[in-house]
Amino acid sequence: MLACFPFLMAASESPSTPAISPPASAAPPDDAQWTMPAKNYASTRYSELAEINEGNVKNLQVAFTFSTGVNKGQEAAPLVVGSTMYIVTPFPNIVYALDLSKHGAPIKWKYEPNPEPAAQGVACCDVVNRGAAFADGRIFFNTLDGHTIALDANSGQPIWNTHIGNINVGETLTMAPLVVKGKVLVGNSGGEMGVRGWVKALDAGDGHVVWTAYNTGPDKEVLIGPDFKPHYDMDKGKDLGVTTWPPEAWKIGGGNMWGWISYDPDLNLIFHGTGNPGPWNPDLRPGDNKWTSGIFARDPDTGAAKWFYQWTPHDLHDYDGINEQILLDMNWQGKPRKVLVRPERNGYLYVLDRTTGEVLSAKPYGPVNSSKGVDLKTGRLMANPDKKTGTGKVVRDICPTASGLKDWQPSAFSPKTGLLYIPHNNLCMDEEGVEVNYIAGTPYVGMNVRMIPGPGGNRGAFTAWDIAAEKQAWSLKENFPVWSGAVVTAGDIVFYGTMEGWFKAVSAKTGELLWQFRTSSGIIGQPVTYRGPDGHQYVAILSGVGGWAGAIVSGDLDPRDATAALGFVNAMKDLKNVTTAGGTLYVFRLP
Amino acid sequence: MRLGFATLLSVTLALAACQREERDTRPQSSLGSGGQPTPVTALEPGGQRPSPRDNKAASFEANAFHLSEGKRLFGWFNCSGCHANGGGGMGPALMDQKWIYGSSMESIHATIRDGRPNGMPSFRNMIPDDQIWELAAFVRSLSGNAPSSAAPQRNDGMMPHPSENRMPDAATLGKSP
């Protein structure tokens, strides 16, 4: 017994023994490419490359740059397959292939889908695109006006083009597809337009729709059948997607899927969130509003739902539930568990058992007053009655905001440190419910919002979260919301960008700033890292401010209106003084 | 004295009554199909000619009732969903001095009626013509282009920006006179 003791001490002190790691089937050994925005099906955004490390990262320099020619919010992750890099721009959604084997990475091909310009008017929060996906020699991507397109990765020739979204009801596509078992998974945007949310699986070969799963409505259309076994009583019952709404309201009730999907090949399950219910004004939709602001586990072959959990029943504050889910295996209170980690918009860092949907942990990772915690027995979020919104009522100082403690901007997980690196916001808001009419193709919101900086005054933060200990390891304050994604490497470096335009490298262990580079515009994109044809490690990021947070710049909005851009402008009045619109790829390497 | 005051009062009241603007409480119910052409550019080969003014423009532009109706309709038809309370969002800001398609009553009327290519819907089949004029008048008030005596005053609820009757003229904002 005694002899064991020093060994135990040593083990608990050593950060290099990975107690938490993604399942190998969802995160295979690194091939040094970057074929999907989340890096792998487990969505770790972790690279095993270590040429760039804590000691030499200070020497990073620009290898090449490339202008996308589009000065709107650049939220996409560049992809790298073999010696080609692929990037997709915001509307008009041009795809470029750059030849990394040649000096200066010249254009190999370019594909212009020419989307319908009117689509720009129904995109809620800038005309962004979150990237493409590569599989089986093809590039798959979505256009704002509702098309999913497959291109030959070598030639840029279109192979198929399927029209799945209708801009005349306010439907757009902004997410990056995920390709699973020969199916291209895509969901729609439009939660601010009363669009009914869905996820579709398109055949990767010819583009035909294999299945469609709605996120509101009768069980049959939600693909809820005999296999559906939700963990909590609140999610059990027949046709809850109809009965938890006023009559017919589910038809215009949102629940869109514009964020991230993960896939566990061992369980044969995909996991995807669902967006906010519409309209934002909750008086128009009493009830739990299933299946909005929650998460589904589905069979990728048929779309059949296996379980569901609702982060935010009867959402009051636009808390979409579509953030990334990181799939990990770990010991939880002594027992090995297959978990799913989700930094959620409502402010809680959830750890779920991904086989059942049971909540193991839900701790706030920043300031939250809109709720008082999650009841782990019932699974239910305990909404704070003081922050309940409604028609004709101004409710002040609600934290987090409609944009959440964290919005779409994806976090990264390192098995070396056991930490999750979370780019996020620190904002609060005032809300006033107002009457609203449903007019197809126009916004269906019914809420005046004005956002303000959160406690401390820093509007953003970059937080490292110790998943096992259920607490923050360290956190960096940022003046503006951190609207970029993150990537972490085996060199123990985390990369992220700021809305001023700084691209930063910090220590994965301590958060110490090791290097930064000022790009030409604010950064809201997703950094990636890869090994180039010359055998060296590169880091790439798209710079170009915009998105909901940066719409004040990319859309040239007027800061004198506190409610502009659904209230975000009020918190971003000074952004126009520090950055201008842009659209440039930056790629870095060691000298 | 007493008599004098009463006289004065009644004269004042009478005068005020004279000045009271006309209220057109029964707007024409026809949809926004008025067909007058409205140029969207200042360039005209051969030299610019003044485009004819629409009769309705002047009668709606400075009228308090129409302006307040315009404000109500701006929320009713979800203009506010895309343009917020003038600062913009999905659509451009309407309270600044920048106009893509022109700032005249006629241009704005045409914008609302026919839509614009980069995402402004056409309300031709939804909004009666007179209400489009009311909306146009209100849109102009957002950038300080309405008489302050007629433009809408304080909101009851949240104030997203100073009330429309106190909005500075965006065209001269920040410039010394």
CSV table of C-alpha atoms in Angstrom, one decimal, chain A residues 192-385:
chain,number,residue,atom,x,y,z
A,192,GLU,CA,-35.2,34.3,-36.9
A,193,MET,CA,-37.6,33.9,-39.8
A,194,GLY,CA,-40.0,31.3,-38.4
A,195,VAL,CA,-38.4,28.6,-40.5
A,196,ARG,CA,-39.1,25.0,-39.4
A,197,GLY,CA,-35.8,23.3,-38.7
A,198,TRP,CA,-34.6,20.1,-40.3
A,199,VAL,CA,-31.6,18.0,-41.0
A,200,LYS,CA,-31.2,16.2,-44.3
A,201,ALA,CA,-29.0,13.4,-45.4
A,202,LEU,CA,-28.1,13.6,-49.1
A,203,ASP,CA,-26.5,10.8,-51.0
A,204,ALA,CA,-22.8,11.7,-51.5
A,205,GLY,CA,-22.9,9.9,-54.9
A,206,ASP,CA,-25.8,11.6,-56.6
A,207,GLY,CA,-27.2,14.2,-54.2
A,208,HIS,CA,-30.6,12.8,-53.7
A,209,VAL,CA,-32.2,13.3,-50.3
A,210,VAL,CA,-32.1,10.0,-48.4
A,211,TRP,CA,-33.9,11.2,-45.3
A,212,THR,CA,-35.2,14.4,-43.7
A,213,ALA,CA,-35.7,14.8,-40.0
A,214,TYR,CA,-37.7,17.8,-38.8
A,215,ASN,CA,-37.0,19.3,-35.4
A,216,THR,CA,-40.6,20.2,-34.7
A,217,GLY,CA,-43.9,18.6,-35.6
A,218,PRO,CA,-45.3,15.0,-35.4
A,219,ASP,CA,-43.1,12.2,-34.4
A,220,LYS,CA,-43.3,10.7,-37.9
A,221,GLU,CA,-41.6,13.8,-39.4
A,222,VAL,CA,-39.1,14.1,-36.5
A,223,LEU,CA,-38.2,10.5,-37.2
A,224,ILE,CA,-39.1,9.4,-33.7
A,225,GLY,CA,-40.1,5.8,-33.7
A,226,PRO,CA,-39.8,2.7,-31.5
A,227,ASP,CA,-36.0,3.2,-31.0
A,228,PHE,CA,-36.4,6.6,-29.4
A,229,LYS,CA,-35.4,6.4,-25.7
A,230,PRO,CA,-34.9,9.8,-24.1
A,231,HIS,CA,-33.4,9.7,-20.7
A,232,TYR,CA,-35.6,12.2,-19.0
A,233,ASP,CA,-39.4,12.2,-18.4
A,234,MET,CA,-39.7,15.7,-19.8
A,235,ASP,CA,-38.7,14.4,-23.2
A,236,LYS,CA,-41.1,11.4,-23.2
A,237,GLY,CA,-44.5,11.3,-24.8
A,238,LYS,CA,-46.3,11.2,-28.1
A,239,ASP,CA,-46.0,13.9,-30.7
A,240,LEU,CA,-44.4,16.4,-28.2
A,241,GLY,CA,-43.2,18.4,-31.3
A,242,VAL,CA,-46.9,19.3,-31.7
A,243,THR,CA,-48.4,19.2,-28.2
A,244,THR,CA,-45.8,21.4,-26.6
A,245,TRP,CA,-46.8,24.3,-28.9
A,246,PRO,CA,-50.0,26.3,-29.4
A,247,PRO,CA,-51.9,24.9,-32.3
A,248,GLU,CA,-49.9,25.1,-35.6
A,249,ALA,CA,-47.1,27.1,-34.0
A,250,TRP,CA,-44.6,24.3,-34.6
A,251,LYS,CA,-44.9,24.9,-38.3
A,252,ILE,CA,-43.2,28.3,-37.9
A,253,GLY,CA,-41.4,27.4,-34.7
A,254,GLY,CA,-37.7,27.3,-35.7
A,255,GLY,CA,-35.5,24.6,-34.2
A,256,ASN,CA,-33.0,25.0,-37.0
A,257,MET,CA,-29.8,23.1,-37.4
A,258,TRP,CA,-27.0,25.5,-38.6
A,259,GLY,CA,-24.2,24.4,-36.3
A,260,TRP,CA,-22.1,21.3,-35.7
A,261,ILE,CA,-22.6,17.5,-36.1
A,262,SER,CA,-20.4,14.8,-34.5
A,263,TYR,CA,-20.4,11.1,-35.3
A,264,ASP,CA,-19.5,8.1,-33.2
A,265,PRO,CA,-18.8,5.1,-35.6
A,266,ASP,CA,-18.9,2.6,-32.7
A,267,LEU,CA,-22.4,3.6,-31.6
A,268,ASN,CA,-23.4,4.4,-35.1
A,269,LEU,CA,-24.9,7.7,-33.9
A,270,ILE,CA,-24.7,11.2,-35.1
A,271,PHE,CA,-25.2,14.0,-32.6
A,272,HIS,CA,-26.7,17.4,-33.6
A,273,GLY,CA,-28.2,20.3,-31.7
A,274,THR,CA,-31.4,22.2,-32.5
A,275,GLY,CA,-31.8,26.0,-32.7
A,276,ASN,CA,-34.0,28.4,-30.8
A,277,PRO,CA,-37.8,28.4,-31.0
A,278,GLY,CA,-39.4,31.2,-32.9
A,279,PRO,CA,-40.5,33.8,-32.4
A,280,TRP,CA,-38.1,35.0,-29.7
A,281,ASN,CA,-41.0,36.6,-27.8
A,282,PRO,CA,-42.1,33.6,-25.6
A,283,ASP,CA,-45.6,34.8,-25.0
A,284,LEU,CA,-46.5,33.5,-28.5
A,285,ARG,CA,-45.5,30.0,-27.8
A,286,PRO,CA,-46.4,28.7,-24.3
A,287,GLY,CA,-45.1,25.2,-23.7
A,288,ASP,CA,-41.7,23.4,-23.9
A,289,ASN,CA,-41.5,23.9,-27.7
A,290,LYS,CA,-40.0,20.5,-28.5
A,291,TRP,CA,-37.6,19.8,-30.1
A,292,THR,CA,-36.0,23.2,-30.1
A,293,SER,CA,-32.9,24.2,-28.1
A,294,GLY,CA,-31.9,20.6,-27.5
A,295,ILE,CA,-29.7,17.8,-28.9
A,296,PHE,CA,-30.6,14.6,-30.9
A,297,ALA,CA,-28.7,11.4,-31.3
A,298,ARG,CA,-29.7,9.8,-34.6
A,299,ASP,CA,-28.9,6.8,-36.7
A,300,PRO,CA,-27.0,8.2,-39.7
A,301,ASP,CA,-28.4,5.5,-42.0
A,302,THR,CA,-32.1,6.3,-41.4
A,303,GLY,CA,-32.2,9.5,-39.4
A,304,ALA,CA,-34.1,7.6,-36.7
A,305,ALA,CA,-33.9,9.4,-33.3
A,306,LYS,CA,-32.3,7.5,-30.5
A,307,TRP,CA,-32.4,10.0,-27.7
A,308,PHE,CA,-33.0,13.7,-27.2
A,309,TYR,CA,-32.2,16.2,-24.4
A,310,GLN,CA,-33.5,19.7,-24.2
A,311,TRP,CA,-30.9,22.2,-23.0
A,312,THR,CA,-33.4,25.0,-22.7
A,313,PRO,CA,-37.0,24.1,-22.6
A,314,HIS,CA,-39.3,27.0,-23.6
A,315,ASP,CA,-36.3,29.2,-24.4
A,316,LEU,CA,-36.8,32.8,-23.4
A,317,HIS,CA,-33.6,34.3,-24.8
A,318,ASP,CA,-32.7,32.9,-28.2
A,319,TYR,CA,-30.5,30.1,-26.8
A,320,ASP,CA,-29.9,28.1,-29.9
A,321,GLY,CA,-28.6,24.6,-29.0
A,322,ILE,CA,-26.4,24.1,-32.1
A,323,ASN,CA,-22.9,24.4,-30.7
A,324,GLU,CA,-20.2,21.7,-31.2
A,325,GLN,CA,-20.1,18.5,-29.3
A,326,ILE,CA,-16.8,16.9,-28.5
A,327,LEU,CA,-16.9,13.1,-28.1
A,328,LEU,CA,-14.6,11.7,-25.4
A,329,ASP,CA,-14.1,8.6,-23.4
A,330,MET,CA,-13.2,9.1,-19.8
A,331,ASN,CA,-13.7,7.9,-16.2
A,332,TRP,CA,-16.6,9.6,-14.6
A,333,GLN,CA,-16.8,9.1,-10.9
A,334,GLY,CA,-14.8,5.9,-11.2
A,335,LYS,CA,-16.7,4.4,-14.1
A,336,PRO,CA,-15.6,4.5,-17.8
A,337,ARG,CA,-18.1,6.6,-19.7
A,338,LYS,CA,-18.6,7.5,-23.3
A,339,VAL,CA,-19.3,11.2,-23.0
A,340,LEU,CA,-20.2,14.2,-25.1
A,341,VAL,CA,-19.0,17.6,-24.0
A,342,ARG,CA,-20.9,20.7,-25.0
A,343,PRO,CA,-20.2,24.3,-24.1
A,344,GLU,CA,-23.7,25.5,-24.5
A,345,ARG,CA,-25.2,28.8,-25.4
A,346,ASN,CA,-27.2,29.0,-22.2
A,347,GLY,CA,-23.9,29.2,-20.3
A,348,TYR,CA,-23.4,25.7,-19.0
A,349,LEU,CA,-20.6,23.3,-19.8
A,350,TYR,CA,-22.5,20.0,-20.2
A,351,VAL,CA,-21.0,16.5,-19.9
A,352,LEU,CA,-23.6,14.0,-21.2
A,353,ASP,CA,-23.4,10.2,-21.5
A,354,ARG,CA,-23.6,10.0,-25.2
A,355,THR,CA,-25.2,6.5,-25.2
A,356,THR,CA,-28.2,7.7,-23.2
A,357,GLY,CA,-28.3,11.5,-23.1
A,358,GLU,CA,-28.0,11.6,-19.3
A,359,VAL,CA,-26.5,14.8,-17.9
A,360,LEU,CA,-23.4,14.0,-15.8
A,361,SER,CA,-22.4,17.6,-15.2
A,362,ALA,CA,-23.6,21.1,-16.1
A,363,LYS,CA,-21.5,23.9,-14.7
A,364,PRO,CA,-21.5,27.5,-15.8
A,365,TYR,CA,-18.3,28.5,-17.5
A,366,GLY,CA,-19.0,32.2,-17.2
A,367,PRO,CA,-21.6,34.7,-15.8
A,368,VAL,CA,-25.1,33.3,-15.9
A,369,ASN,CA,-28.2,34.8,-14.3
A,370,SER,CA,-31.0,33.8,-16.7
A,371,SER,CA,-31.1,30.4,-14.9
A,372,LYS,CA,-30.2,29.0,-11.6
A,373,GLY,CA,-28.6,25.7,-12.6
A,374,VAL,CA,-29.6,22.4,-14.1
A,375,ASP,CA,-31.5,19.9,-12.0
A,376,LEU,CA,-29.5,16.7,-12.5
A,377,LYS,CA,-32.5,14.5,-11.4
A,378,THR,CA,-35.0,15.8,-13.9
A,379,GLY,CA,-32.4,17.2,-16.4
A,380,ARG,CA,-34.3,20.5,-16.4
A,381,LEU,CA,-32.7,23.9,-16.7
A,382,MET,CA,-34.0,26.0,-13.8
A,383,ALA,CA,-35.0,29.3,-15.5
A,384,ASN,CA,-34.8,32.4,-13.3
A,385,PRO,CA,-38.3,33.9,-13.1
